[in-house]
Amino acid sequence: MTMHIGVLTAGGDSPGLNAVLRGIGKAAHEYFNMEMVGFRDGFRGLMENRTVPLDESALSGILTLGGTILGTSRDKPHRMLVGGKYMDMTDAIVDNYCKNHLDALICIGGGGTQKNAYRLMQKRLNIITLPKTIDNDVVMTDVTFGFDTALGIATEAIDRLHSTAHSHHRIILVETMGHRAGWLALGAGIAGGADVILIPEIPYSVEKIGKAILNRNRHGKRFSIVAVAEGSVSSEDAAALEKVERKKQTNRGKAENKRSGGDSGVSEVTHGGNTLQLAKELEKITMLESRVTILGYLQRGGTPSANDRILATRLGSACAAMIHKGVFGVMLAAHGDRAEPVALEQVVGKIKTVPLNHPWIECARRVGTNLGD
Ligand code: F6P
């Protein structure tokens, strides 16, 4: 019997999304006699039943394309803006799953998407997810697709910034994305030879960074590159944020939870503000001219790297096989060379930050990189 599967991409886009759609779809058609339909713009398209047929011709020629041919959004099934009001649209989503005679729904996304998919699983839908994000912060998987490409883009940016920092004897701060995890800044910082790397997991001291830069200067190195993850904070700000967070946790009533969209324990990441402030402070301490480059959405755009194409194809085709076997309620994770199912309840509500004893942190320290502490 032909199985009918639905697929959507949700959350921030990332390179490799089309490669994974192709991987699922080609395996589904060629090997498992499945028909696949896509929903536009994440959970919103599923709620509004906006579908795209994903037959062989639709999947052809998209392996190298950036973005997602389905579109995406950050809408959540249980709290969607409809007619100016936030509403729980889970029932409409369940109805559309049934209307399309789906045997399974694949949700491709990062941490938020895993949570939303889990909610639908609790409504007895056959759900399977795939881990995507340039932040690499999804737990229980070695890596997420999108990360390798973003890492390459950020590394190339640091390479290019070196020559101009060198020519002008400046400090250049380069801010990467990564949300509340430091994988991108740390990886690109190591690969690009940044002199200072700041990540959210290690609150920084401006004085110590200044000292490290002045020390370089004394040794004739008149420029410095500082790789900053967007979620990095100073030790003082980290202490203040923790205090606010604790207060929030204690006071968190239903109404407050509603206002924050149901995300608990989340401190908002300030995009750029901290890095600009840090540049000013470093200029004051070191008397060296400082400049800031915020890489932003550049890291999410364009062609996926070879590694991301392979990972997406591996996980995508394994996802079709998993559905064929009738395995649901799982995220398909990358474990070494294998694609293995992990129960969704083990994934939701957690983020994978950089462990302080991670080999990347150890090797950065060993080559003399200042980590702001
Ligand atoms: O999660 C991916 C990511 O690119 C983060 O690195 C960044 O903080 C966030 O998305 C930006 O979100 P938006 O696309 O909603 O501005």
XYZ file of C-alpha atoms and ligand atoms in Angstrom:
389
model
C 0.000 0.000 0.000
C 1.232 3.508 -0.785
C 2.083 5.520 2.334
C 1.377 9.269 2.406
C 3.884 11.440 4.151
C 3.852 15.159 4.881
C 6.875 17.362 5.466
C 7.505 20.885 6.702
C 10.524 23.056 7.462
C 10.242 25.326 10.516
C 12.310 27.866 12.467
C 15.207 29.836 10.973
C 16.244 28.583 7.548
C 19.634 26.996 7.038
C 21.724 25.574 4.215
C 20.907 21.907 3.568
C 17.120 22.104 3.955
C 16.490 21.428 0.271
C 19.097 18.671 0.261
C 17.215 16.939 3.080
C 13.831 17.338 1.330
C 15.381 15.765 -1.738
C 16.957 12.966 0.346
C 13.638 12.076 1.982
C 11.599 12.415 -1.202
C 13.865 10.500 -3.554
C 14.205 7.584 -1.111
C 10.446 7.706 -0.425
C 9.546 7.520 -4.134
C 12.271 5.229 -5.395
C 12.500 2.696 -2.577
C 9.464 2.788 -0.369
C 6.484 3.514 -2.608
C 5.495 6.636 -0.662
C 3.880 9.862 -1.795
C 5.092 13.068 -0.259
C 3.386 16.415 0.190
C 5.027 19.558 1.548
C 3.422 22.231 3.738
C 4.409 25.831 3.156
C 5.919 28.082 5.823
C 6.264 25.629 8.700
C 3.390 24.897 11.068
C 1.411 27.849 9.693
C 1.085 26.228 6.269
C 0.003 22.989 7.916
C -2.635 24.884 9.893
C -3.861 26.659 6.726
C -3.529 23.486 4.637
C -1.277 25.165 2.071
C 0.329 22.219 0.325
C 2.999 21.694 -2.334
C 3.176 18.386 -4.212
C 6.698 17.033 -3.805
C 6.924 14.692 -6.758
C 10.155 13.781 -8.508
C 10.226 16.882 -10.691
C 9.808 19.193 -7.668
C 12.804 17.528 -5.992
C 15.047 17.701 -8.987
C 17.845 20.300 -9.092
C 17.470 21.446 -5.476
C 20.427 19.678 -3.821
C 22.660 22.734 -3.975
C 19.979 25.383 -3.403
C 20.102 27.484 -0.213
C 17.002 28.258 1.860
C 13.954 26.018 1.680
C 11.648 25.583 -1.299
C 8.800 25.148 1.205
C 9.368 28.418 3.050
C 9.533 28.528 6.832
C 8.199 30.410 9.850
C 8.608 30.450 13.602
C 4.873 29.859 14.208
C 3.919 27.462 16.978
C 0.822 25.225 16.707
C -0.353 26.019 20.247
C 0.122 29.771 19.979
C -0.420 31.158 16.511
C -1.329 34.706 15.568
C -4.683 34.425 13.777
C -6.786 37.528 13.059
C -4.660 39.593 15.441
C -5.046 37.131 18.340
C -2.848 34.308 19.614
C -4.772 31.065 19.390
C -4.181 27.373 19.955
C -4.448 25.939 16.436
C -3.448 22.383 17.293
C -6.880 20.955 16.436
C -6.845 22.579 12.970
C -3.443 21.001 12.402
C -4.677 17.563 13.473
C -7.670 18.002 11.090
C -5.388 18.823 8.160
C -3.145 15.858 8.936
C -6.258 13.660 8.643
C -7.660 15.495 5.579
C -4.404 14.786 3.727
C -4.613 11.105 4.773
C -1.102 11.313 6.199
C 0.588 8.259 7.632
C 3.433 10.388 8.984
C 4.549 14.001 9.339
C 8.230 14.976 9.155
C 9.157 18.194 10.963
C 12.575 19.571 10.070
C 13.975 22.164 12.442
C 15.935 23.168 15.507
C 15.066 23.112 19.207
C 11.765 24.999 18.894
C 10.575 22.733 16.101
C 11.388 19.625 18.146
C 9.184 21.024 20.918
C 6.303 21.813 18.569
C 6.577 18.416 16.925
C 6.490 16.752 20.345
C 3.223 18.559 21.104
C 1.726 17.109 17.913
C 3.051 13.681 18.823
C 1.099 13.967 22.061
C -2.011 14.429 19.878
C -1.275 10.959 18.510
C 0.106 12.058 15.144
C 2.894 9.914 13.669
C 5.762 12.368 13.966
C 9.400 12.099 13.029
C 11.881 14.995 13.147
C 15.267 15.897 11.704
C 17.789 18.210 13.415
C 18.571 21.397 11.502
C 20.204 24.625 12.645
C 23.342 26.602 11.990
C 23.679 26.882 15.800
C 24.425 23.142 16.276
C 22.598 23.316 19.612
C 20.194 20.362 19.313
C 20.881 17.696 21.941
C 21.361 13.967 21.321
C 22.826 14.410 17.834
C 26.516 14.806 17.015
C 25.740 17.620 14.631
C 22.882 19.460 12.906
C 22.844 20.169 9.193
C 23.478 23.810 8.338
C 26.243 24.086 10.925
C 29.100 23.033 8.686
C 28.167 25.565 6.001
C 27.795 28.418 8.488
C 31.110 27.437 10.047
C 32.769 27.695 6.640
C 31.240 31.116 5.958
C 32.275 32.481 9.367
C 35.797 31.075 8.968
C 36.201 32.666 5.564
C 35.035 35.982 7.008
C 37.672 35.788 9.761
C 40.332 34.946 7.159
C 39.381 38.031 5.172
C 39.206 40.291 8.220
C 42.754 39.354 9.172
C 44.376 41.278 6.333
C 42.449 44.494 6.910
C 42.949 44.292 10.701
C 46.646 43.776 10.046
C 46.940 46.699 7.605
C 45.217 49.170 9.940
C 46.594 47.810 13.240
C 43.068 47.494 14.510
C 41.042 45.260 16.755
C 38.286 43.679 14.673
C 35.403 42.043 16.503
C 33.494 39.607 14.334
C 30.105 38.521 15.645
C 28.682 35.148 14.680
C 25.173 33.805 15.220
C 24.631 30.769 17.444
C 21.830 31.921 19.746
C 22.741 30.745 23.263
C 25.477 28.311 22.177
C 29.067 29.062 21.237
C 29.713 26.352 18.618
C 29.895 28.678 15.623
C 32.155 31.314 17.169
C 34.387 28.699 18.767
C 34.711 26.589 15.619
C 35.251 29.521 13.280
C 37.523 31.224 15.803
C 39.777 28.168 15.995
C 39.707 27.571 12.241
C 40.322 31.247 11.446
C 42.982 31.734 14.124
C 41.095 34.368 16.138
C 43.153 35.787 18.999
C 40.191 36.022 21.356
C 37.044 33.847 21.221
C 33.991 34.743 23.297
C 31.149 32.291 23.788
C 28.011 32.382 25.986
C 29.268 29.421 28.006
C 32.243 31.455 29.314
C 31.272 34.934 30.563
C 34.067 37.367 29.756
C 36.045 40.022 31.568
C 36.691 43.089 29.389
C 39.834 43.833 31.379
C 41.263 40.367 30.698
C 40.561 40.636 26.980
C 42.191 44.083 26.931
C 45.220 42.695 28.727
C 45.578 39.839 26.220
C 45.390 42.289 23.304
C 47.951 44.632 24.856
C 50.202 41.661 25.474
C 50.048 40.786 21.767
C 50.912 44.385 21.000
C 53.981 44.257 23.208
C 55.134 41.285 21.149
C 54.818 43.264 17.927
C 51.382 41.989 16.903
C 49.570 45.235 16.345
C 46.181 43.823 15.394
C 43.760 41.392 16.997
C 40.745 39.418 15.846
C 38.011 38.798 18.404
C 35.387 36.184 17.449
C 32.217 36.861 19.444
C 29.192 34.570 19.633
C 26.030 36.694 19.602
C 24.958 35.343 23.011
C 28.227 36.181 24.787
C 27.994 38.277 27.928
C 30.355 39.817 30.440
C 30.631 38.213 33.891
C 28.704 41.170 35.374
C 25.877 40.828 32.843
C 25.832 37.061 33.314
C 25.356 37.494 37.069
C 22.602 40.088 36.536
C 20.841 37.897 33.942
C 20.964 34.919 36.251
C 19.321 36.960 38.985
C 16.539 38.105 36.628
C 16.119 34.534 35.406
C 15.763 33.151 38.921
C 13.162 35.809 39.734
C 11.280 35.035 36.519
C 11.264 31.321 37.297
C 9.802 31.978 40.750
C 7.182 34.428 39.535
C 6.303 32.602 36.367
C 2.547 32.484 36.393
C 0.317 31.336 33.608
C -0.157 34.826 32.168
C 3.568 35.507 32.052
C 4.186 32.167 30.422
C 1.608 33.083 27.771
C 3.343 36.396 27.079
C 6.735 34.764 26.604
C 5.335 32.140 24.232
C 5.742 29.314 26.713
C 9.537 29.231 26.538
C 10.898 28.782 30.011
C 14.289 29.812 31.313
C 15.230 31.755 28.232
C 17.177 34.992 28.391
C 16.876 36.939 25.190
C 19.971 37.180 23.077
C 20.927 40.735 22.239
C 21.844 40.845 18.557
C 24.873 43.032 18.137
C 24.403 45.407 21.065
C 26.877 43.666 23.333
C 29.547 43.413 20.667
C 29.344 47.131 19.792
C 29.605 48.014 23.467
C 32.535 45.636 23.904
C 34.362 47.253 20.980
C 34.045 50.673 22.628
C 35.302 49.340 25.941
C 38.286 47.610 24.323
C 39.165 50.779 22.465
C 39.220 52.650 25.775
C 41.393 50.064 27.523
C 43.872 49.412 24.696
C 43.841 52.774 22.892
C 43.638 50.746 19.666
C 41.070 51.499 17.008
C 38.279 48.903 17.019
C 35.777 47.868 14.378
C 32.830 45.483 14.436
C 31.605 43.115 11.701
C 28.296 41.374 12.358
C 27.993 38.386 10.048
C 24.274 37.889 10.752
C 22.128 36.232 8.080
C 25.041 35.793 5.675
C 25.767 32.654 7.706
C 22.367 31.166 6.863
C 22.317 31.897 3.159
C 23.515 30.198 0.028
C 24.796 26.848 -1.125
C 25.276 24.105 1.483
C 28.768 22.692 1.980
C 29.623 19.175 0.782
C 29.464 17.910 4.394
C 25.986 19.370 4.889
C 24.778 17.876 1.603
C 26.048 14.456 2.672
C 24.580 14.737 6.171
C 21.215 15.942 4.822
C 21.088 13.153 2.258
C 22.061 10.557 4.856
C 19.497 11.692 7.426
C 16.808 12.377 4.829
C 16.996 8.996 3.144
C 17.230 7.245 6.550
C 14.099 9.140 7.593
C 12.111 7.593 4.720
C 13.409 4.157 5.769
C 12.420 4.794 9.387
C 8.868 5.772 8.384
C 8.669 2.656 6.236
C 9.549 0.638 9.363
C 6.823 2.461 11.315
C 9.147 4.165 13.808
C 7.589 7.418 15.087
C 7.892 9.834 17.992
C 11.604 10.180 17.344
C 14.244 12.565 16.065
C 16.627 10.956 13.632
C 20.077 11.838 14.947
C 23.582 11.678 13.494
C 25.725 9.366 15.601
C 29.058 8.949 13.874
C 28.260 7.494 10.468
C 24.909 6.182 11.597
C 21.449 7.760 11.587
C 19.720 6.666 14.782
C 16.294 7.387 16.261
C 16.178 9.185 19.619
C 12.897 9.509 21.558
C 11.549 13.048 21.136
C 10.961 13.424 24.867
C 14.724 13.146 25.382
C 15.313 16.063 23.010
C 12.687 18.666 23.878
C 13.339 21.614 26.170
C 17.114 21.146 26.173
C 19.915 22.895 24.345
C 23.373 21.601 23.595
C 25.835 24.226 24.732
C 29.603 23.799 24.542
C 30.826 21.749 27.546
C 33.630 23.577 29.344
C 35.906 20.555 28.978
C 35.184 20.152 25.263
C 38.298 19.386 23.156
C 37.689 22.554 21.088
C 37.963 24.678 24.248
C 41.051 22.787 25.382
C 42.830 23.121 22.046
C 41.978 26.832 21.763
C 43.535 27.450 25.170
C 46.579 25.350 24.313
C 47.383 27.470 21.264
C 47.160 30.600 23.386
C 43.709 31.868 22.386
C 42.133 34.081 25.025
C 38.599 32.960 25.899
C 37.738 36.071 27.833
C 38.215 34.501 31.284
O 18.592 29.583 15.238
C 19.208 30.063 14.102
C 19.437 31.541 14.209
O 20.048 31.956 13.023
C 20.230 31.988 15.432
O 21.613 31.830 15.280
C 19.794 33.425 15.553
O 19.927 33.885 16.878
C 18.351 33.364 15.150
O 18.212 32.224 14.327
C 17.842 34.569 14.378
O 16.479 34.403 14.221
P 15.541 35.172 13.170
O 15.742 34.549 11.821
O 14.161 34.916 13.677
O 15.956 36.600 13.210
